[in-house]
């Protein structure tokens, strides 16, 4: 009888340990699924463009950012084509295509990165300032979408993150200024846009571009 009780207690103890182990394993798996999916990408100066891989295009962005450690996060979307121009268009994120870009210490100017073609949504702007954390959710805003064509230089806008801030707000925007910046872009990038034509990949069209007659391709 005593032996049977001891065996029963041992089984219960082992079962408890197994349950605890399974809970720990599940928690670890969930934690890792949220933490390791994000792929870290780097923006580089337009003067040293990275090589393009298969079915990749350049993303071109103009930065004017400040703060201690600004960064952005974005996802690839299941939608593609010109849907990024449609107001109120519902899109689904590809959870296994999550990206993170650090903007810390980036001087103002034009930057490039090479990524696969498709439609993307910037979902979060991180702009901590000393002991004041700040996160802006942009996951449902059409103006924070961009589209990438393979073998093209895809202008996605001018990104501004201000240094001056309140405890619960900061000035942040991504604006399409392709008409205004066109000559500057051409002068800066030079022969790159001859090899990889400049296109507009922003979430909204530049209101000043309607009467533009320059040699620029625009994704419609």
Short mmCIF file of N, CA and C in Angstrom, two decimals, residues 19-110:
data_model
loop_
_atom_site.label_atom_id
_atom_site.label_comp_id
_atom_site.label_asym_id
_atom_site.label_seq_id
_atom_site.Cartn_x
_atom_site.Cartn_y
_atom_site.Cartn_z
N UNK A 19 3.49 19.35 -17.00
CA UNK A 19 2.56 20.43 -17.31
C UNK A 19 3.27 21.78 -17.24
N UNK A 20 4.12 21.93 -16.21
CA UNK A 20 4.88 23.17 -16.06
C UNK A 20 5.83 23.36 -17.24
N UNK A 21 6.47 22.24 -17.65
CA UNK A 21 7.39 22.30 -18.78
C UNK A 21 6.66 22.69 -20.06
N UNK A 22 5.46 22.11 -20.27
CA UNK A 22 4.70 22.41 -21.46
C UNK A 22 4.26 23.87 -21.48
N UNK A 23 3.82 24.37 -20.30
CA UNK A 23 3.42 25.77 -20.21
C UNK A 23 4.59 26.68 -20.53
N UNK A 24 5.77 26.32 -19.99
CA UNK A 24 6.97 27.11 -20.25
C UNK A 24 7.34 27.08 -21.72
N UNK A 25 7.22 25.88 -22.33
CA UNK A 25 7.56 25.75 -23.75
C UNK A 25 6.61 26.56 -24.62
N UNK A 26 5.31 26.52 -24.27
CA UNK A 26 4.32 27.28 -25.04
C UNK A 26 4.59 28.77 -24.92
N UNK A 27 4.87 29.22 -23.68
CA UNK A 27 5.17 30.64 -23.46
C UNK A 27 6.40 31.06 -24.25
N UNK A 28 7.43 30.22 -24.23
CA UNK A 28 8.66 30.54 -24.97
C UNK A 28 8.39 30.62 -26.46
N UNK A 29 7.58 29.66 -26.98
CA UNK A 29 7.27 29.66 -28.40
C UNK A 29 6.51 30.91 -28.80
N UNK A 30 5.53 31.31 -27.96
CA UNK A 30 4.77 32.52 -28.24
C UNK A 30 5.66 33.75 -28.20
N UNK A 31 6.56 33.78 -27.19
CA UNK A 31 7.46 34.92 -27.06
C UNK A 31 8.38 35.04 -28.28
N UNK A 32 8.92 33.90 -28.69
CA UNK A 32 9.84 33.90 -29.82
C UNK A 32 9.12 34.27 -31.11
N UNK A 33 7.84 33.81 -31.24
CA UNK A 33 7.10 34.11 -32.46
C UNK A 33 6.89 35.60 -32.62
N UNK A 34 6.82 36.34 -31.51
CA UNK A 34 6.64 37.78 -31.56
C UNK A 34 7.96 38.54 -31.66
N UNK A 35 9.04 37.91 -31.16
CA UNK A 35 10.29 38.67 -31.05
C UNK A 35 11.28 38.41 -32.17
N UNK A 36 11.30 37.21 -32.75
CA UNK A 36 12.34 36.92 -33.72
C UNK A 36 11.88 37.10 -35.16
N UNK A 37 10.60 37.31 -35.37
CA UNK A 37 10.11 37.46 -36.73
C UNK A 37 10.63 38.73 -37.37
N UNK A 38 10.75 39.81 -36.60
CA UNK A 38 11.18 41.09 -37.16
C UNK A 38 12.57 40.97 -37.76
N UNK A 39 12.70 41.38 -38.99
CA UNK A 39 13.99 41.37 -39.67
C UNK A 39 14.56 42.79 -39.65
N UNK A 40 15.78 42.92 -39.23
CA UNK A 40 16.40 44.24 -39.16
C UNK A 40 16.99 44.60 -40.51
N UNK A 41 16.55 45.73 -41.05
CA UNK A 41 17.08 46.24 -42.31
C UNK A 41 17.82 47.54 -42.05
N UNK A 42 18.64 47.93 -42.99
CA UNK A 42 19.42 49.16 -42.84
C UNK A 42 19.19 50.08 -44.02
N UNK A 43 19.02 51.36 -43.71
CA UNK A 43 19.01 52.39 -44.74
C UNK A 43 20.44 52.85 -44.95
N UNK A 44 20.84 52.96 -46.21
CA UNK A 44 22.21 53.39 -46.52
C UNK A 44 22.16 54.66 -47.38
N UNK A 45 23.23 55.40 -47.36
CA UNK A 45 23.30 56.62 -48.15
C UNK A 45 23.11 56.32 -49.63
N UNK A 46 22.45 57.23 -50.34
CA UNK A 46 22.23 57.07 -51.78
C UNK A 46 23.56 56.99 -52.53
N UNK A 47 24.64 57.47 -51.91
CA UNK A 47 25.94 57.46 -52.57
C UNK A 47 26.52 56.05 -52.65
N UNK A 48 26.03 55.13 -51.83
CA UNK A 48 26.53 53.74 -51.84
C UNK A 48 25.35 52.78 -51.91
N UNK A 49 24.65 52.74 -53.04
CA UNK A 49 23.46 51.89 -53.14
C UNK A 49 23.80 50.41 -53.00
N UNK A 50 22.97 49.66 -52.27
CA UNK A 50 23.21 48.22 -52.13
C UNK A 50 22.86 47.50 -53.43
N UNK A 51 23.36 46.29 -53.58
CA UNK A 51 23.02 45.49 -54.75
C UNK A 51 21.58 45.02 -54.64
N UNK A 52 20.91 44.93 -55.77
CA UNK A 52 19.55 44.43 -55.80
C UNK A 52 19.56 42.91 -56.00
N UNK A 53 18.70 42.23 -55.20
CA UNK A 53 18.53 40.80 -55.39
C UNK A 53 17.42 40.53 -56.38
N UNK A 54 17.11 39.26 -56.57
CA UNK A 54 16.05 38.86 -57.49
C UNK A 54 14.71 39.43 -57.03
N UNK A 55 13.98 40.03 -57.95
CA UNK A 55 12.64 40.61 -57.70
C UNK A 55 12.67 41.68 -56.60
N UNK A 56 13.78 42.38 -56.49
CA UNK A 56 13.89 43.46 -55.51
C UNK A 56 13.89 44.82 -56.21
N UNK A 57 13.51 45.85 -55.44
CA UNK A 57 13.58 47.22 -55.91
C UNK A 57 14.17 48.08 -54.81
N UNK A 58 14.57 49.30 -55.19
CA UNK A 58 15.07 50.23 -54.19
C UNK A 58 13.92 51.00 -53.56
N UNK A 59 14.00 51.21 -52.26
CA UNK A 59 13.15 52.16 -51.56
C UNK A 59 13.98 53.41 -51.34
N UNK A 60 13.44 54.55 -51.75
CA UNK A 60 14.11 55.84 -51.58
C UNK A 60 13.28 56.68 -50.62
N UNK A 61 13.90 57.15 -49.53
CA UNK A 61 13.21 57.98 -48.55
C UNK A 61 14.10 59.15 -48.16
N UNK A 62 13.49 60.28 -47.94
CA UNK A 62 14.22 61.45 -47.46
C UNK A 62 13.99 61.57 -45.96
N UNK A 63 15.06 61.58 -45.18
CA UNK A 63 14.96 61.59 -43.72
C UNK A 63 15.25 62.97 -43.14
N UNK A 64 14.46 63.32 -42.14
CA UNK A 64 14.74 64.47 -41.28
C UNK A 64 14.24 64.06 -39.90
N UNK A 65 15.06 63.28 -39.19
CA UNK A 65 14.61 62.68 -37.93
C UNK A 65 15.55 63.07 -36.79
N UNK A 66 14.99 63.11 -35.60
CA UNK A 66 15.77 63.47 -34.42
C UNK A 66 15.29 62.63 -33.25
N UNK A 67 15.96 62.80 -32.11
CA UNK A 67 15.61 62.02 -30.93
C UNK A 67 16.71 61.04 -30.57
N UNK A 68 16.54 60.35 -29.46
CA UNK A 68 17.60 59.47 -28.95
C UNK A 68 17.74 58.18 -29.74
N UNK A 69 16.62 57.56 -30.14
CA UNK A 69 16.71 56.28 -30.85
C UNK A 69 15.46 56.03 -31.68
N UNK A 70 15.19 56.89 -32.68
CA UNK A 70 13.99 56.69 -33.49
C UNK A 70 14.11 55.44 -34.36
N UNK A 71 12.98 54.82 -34.66
CA UNK A 71 12.96 53.64 -35.53
C UNK A 71 11.55 53.46 -36.09
N UNK A 72 11.43 52.63 -37.11
CA UNK A 72 10.12 52.31 -37.67
C UNK A 72 9.99 50.81 -37.82
N UNK A 73 8.74 50.35 -37.85
CA UNK A 73 8.42 48.96 -38.11
C UNK A 73 7.41 48.90 -39.23
N UNK A 74 7.56 47.91 -40.11
CA UNK A 74 6.59 47.75 -41.18
C UNK A 74 6.44 46.29 -41.58
N UNK A 75 5.31 45.99 -42.22
CA UNK A 75 4.98 44.65 -42.66
C UNK A 75 4.71 44.65 -44.16
N UNK A 76 4.95 43.51 -44.78
CA UNK A 76 4.48 43.31 -46.15
C UNK A 76 3.02 42.92 -46.08
N UNK A 77 2.24 43.34 -47.08
CA UNK A 77 0.81 43.06 -47.12
C UNK A 77 0.50 41.99 -48.16
N UNK A 78 -0.64 41.33 -47.97
CA UNK A 78 -1.06 40.33 -48.95
C UNK A 78 -1.52 41.00 -50.24
N UNK A 79 -2.08 42.21 -50.12
CA UNK A 79 -2.53 42.94 -51.30
C UNK A 79 -1.32 43.38 -52.11
N UNK A 80 -1.57 43.71 -53.36
CA UNK A 80 -0.49 44.16 -54.22
C UNK A 80 -1.03 45.15 -55.24
N UNK A 81 -0.19 45.57 -56.19
CA UNK A 81 -0.64 46.47 -57.23
C UNK A 81 -0.97 47.85 -56.71
N UNK A 82 -1.98 48.48 -57.31
CA UNK A 82 -2.32 49.87 -57.00
C UNK A 82 -3.27 50.01 -55.82
N UNK A 83 -3.53 48.94 -55.08
CA UNK A 83 -4.47 49.03 -53.96
C UNK A 83 -3.99 50.00 -52.89
N UNK A 84 -2.72 50.33 -52.89
CA UNK A 84 -2.22 51.26 -51.88
C UNK A 84 -2.77 52.66 -52.07
N UNK A 85 -3.36 52.95 -53.24
CA UNK A 85 -3.94 54.26 -53.49
C UNK A 85 -5.40 54.34 -53.08
N UNK A 86 -6.01 53.21 -52.74
CA UNK A 86 -7.43 53.17 -52.47
C UNK A 86 -7.73 53.54 -51.02
N UNK A 87 -8.54 54.58 -50.84
CA UNK A 87 -8.90 55.03 -49.50
C UNK A 87 -9.77 53.99 -48.81
N UNK A 88 -9.43 53.69 -47.55
CA UNK A 88 -10.23 52.75 -46.77
C UNK A 88 -10.04 51.30 -47.14
N UNK A 89 -9.09 51.01 -48.01
CA UNK A 89 -8.83 49.63 -48.43
C UNK A 89 -8.31 48.81 -47.26
N UNK A 90 -9.01 47.73 -46.93
CA UNK A 90 -8.58 46.86 -45.85
C UNK A 90 -7.49 45.92 -46.36
N UNK A 91 -6.45 45.79 -45.61
CA UNK A 91 -5.34 44.94 -46.01
C UNK A 91 -4.95 44.02 -44.86
N UNK A 92 -4.34 42.90 -45.20
CA UNK A 92 -3.89 41.95 -44.20
C UNK A 92 -2.37 41.91 -44.17
N UNK A 93 -1.81 41.90 -42.96
CA UNK A 93 -0.37 41.87 -42.81
C UNK A 93 0.15 40.44 -42.94
N UNK A 94 1.30 40.29 -43.56
CA UNK A 94 1.99 39.01 -43.58
C UNK A 94 2.84 38.94 -42.32
N UNK A 95 2.38 38.17 -41.34
CA UNK A 95 3.03 38.15 -40.04
C UNK A 95 4.47 37.68 -40.11
N UNK A 96 4.82 36.89 -41.12
CA UNK A 96 6.20 36.42 -41.24
C UNK A 96 7.06 37.36 -42.08
N UNK A 97 6.52 38.54 -42.39
CA UNK A 97 7.27 39.55 -43.13
C UNK A 97 7.23 40.86 -42.36
N UNK A 98 7.86 40.85 -41.21
CA UNK A 98 7.91 42.01 -40.32
C UNK A 98 9.33 42.57 -40.33
N UNK A 99 9.44 43.89 -40.45
CA UNK A 99 10.75 44.52 -40.58
C UNK A 99 10.92 45.65 -39.57
N UNK A 100 12.17 45.88 -39.20
CA UNK A 100 12.51 46.94 -38.25
C UNK A 100 13.70 47.70 -38.80
N UNK A 101 13.63 49.05 -38.76
CA UNK A 101 14.72 49.89 -39.23
C UNK A 101 15.06 50.92 -38.17
N UNK A 102 16.31 50.95 -37.75
CA UNK A 102 16.78 51.97 -36.82
C UNK A 102 17.15 53.23 -37.60
N UNK A 103 16.70 54.38 -37.09
CA UNK A 103 17.01 55.66 -37.71
C UNK A 103 17.97 56.48 -36.84
N UNK A 104 18.50 55.84 -35.83
CA UNK A 104 19.36 56.54 -34.88
C UNK A 104 20.61 57.07 -35.56
N UNK A 105 20.90 58.35 -35.33
CA UNK A 105 22.12 58.95 -35.85
C UNK A 105 22.16 59.18 -37.34
N UNK A 106 21.00 59.14 -38.00
CA UNK A 106 20.97 59.35 -39.45
C UNK A 106 20.87 60.85 -39.76
N UNK A 107 21.88 61.42 -40.40
CA UNK A 107 21.79 62.83 -40.81
C UNK A 107 20.68 63.02 -41.84
N UNK A 108 20.19 64.23 -41.97
CA UNK A 108 19.14 64.51 -42.95
C UNK A 108 19.66 64.24 -44.36
N UNK A 109 18.79 63.69 -45.20
CA UNK A 109 19.19 63.40 -46.57
C UNK A 109 18.45 62.22 -47.14
N UNK A 110 18.88 61.77 -48.31
CA UNK A 110 18.24 60.65 -49.01
C UNK A 110 18.93 59.33 -48.66
#
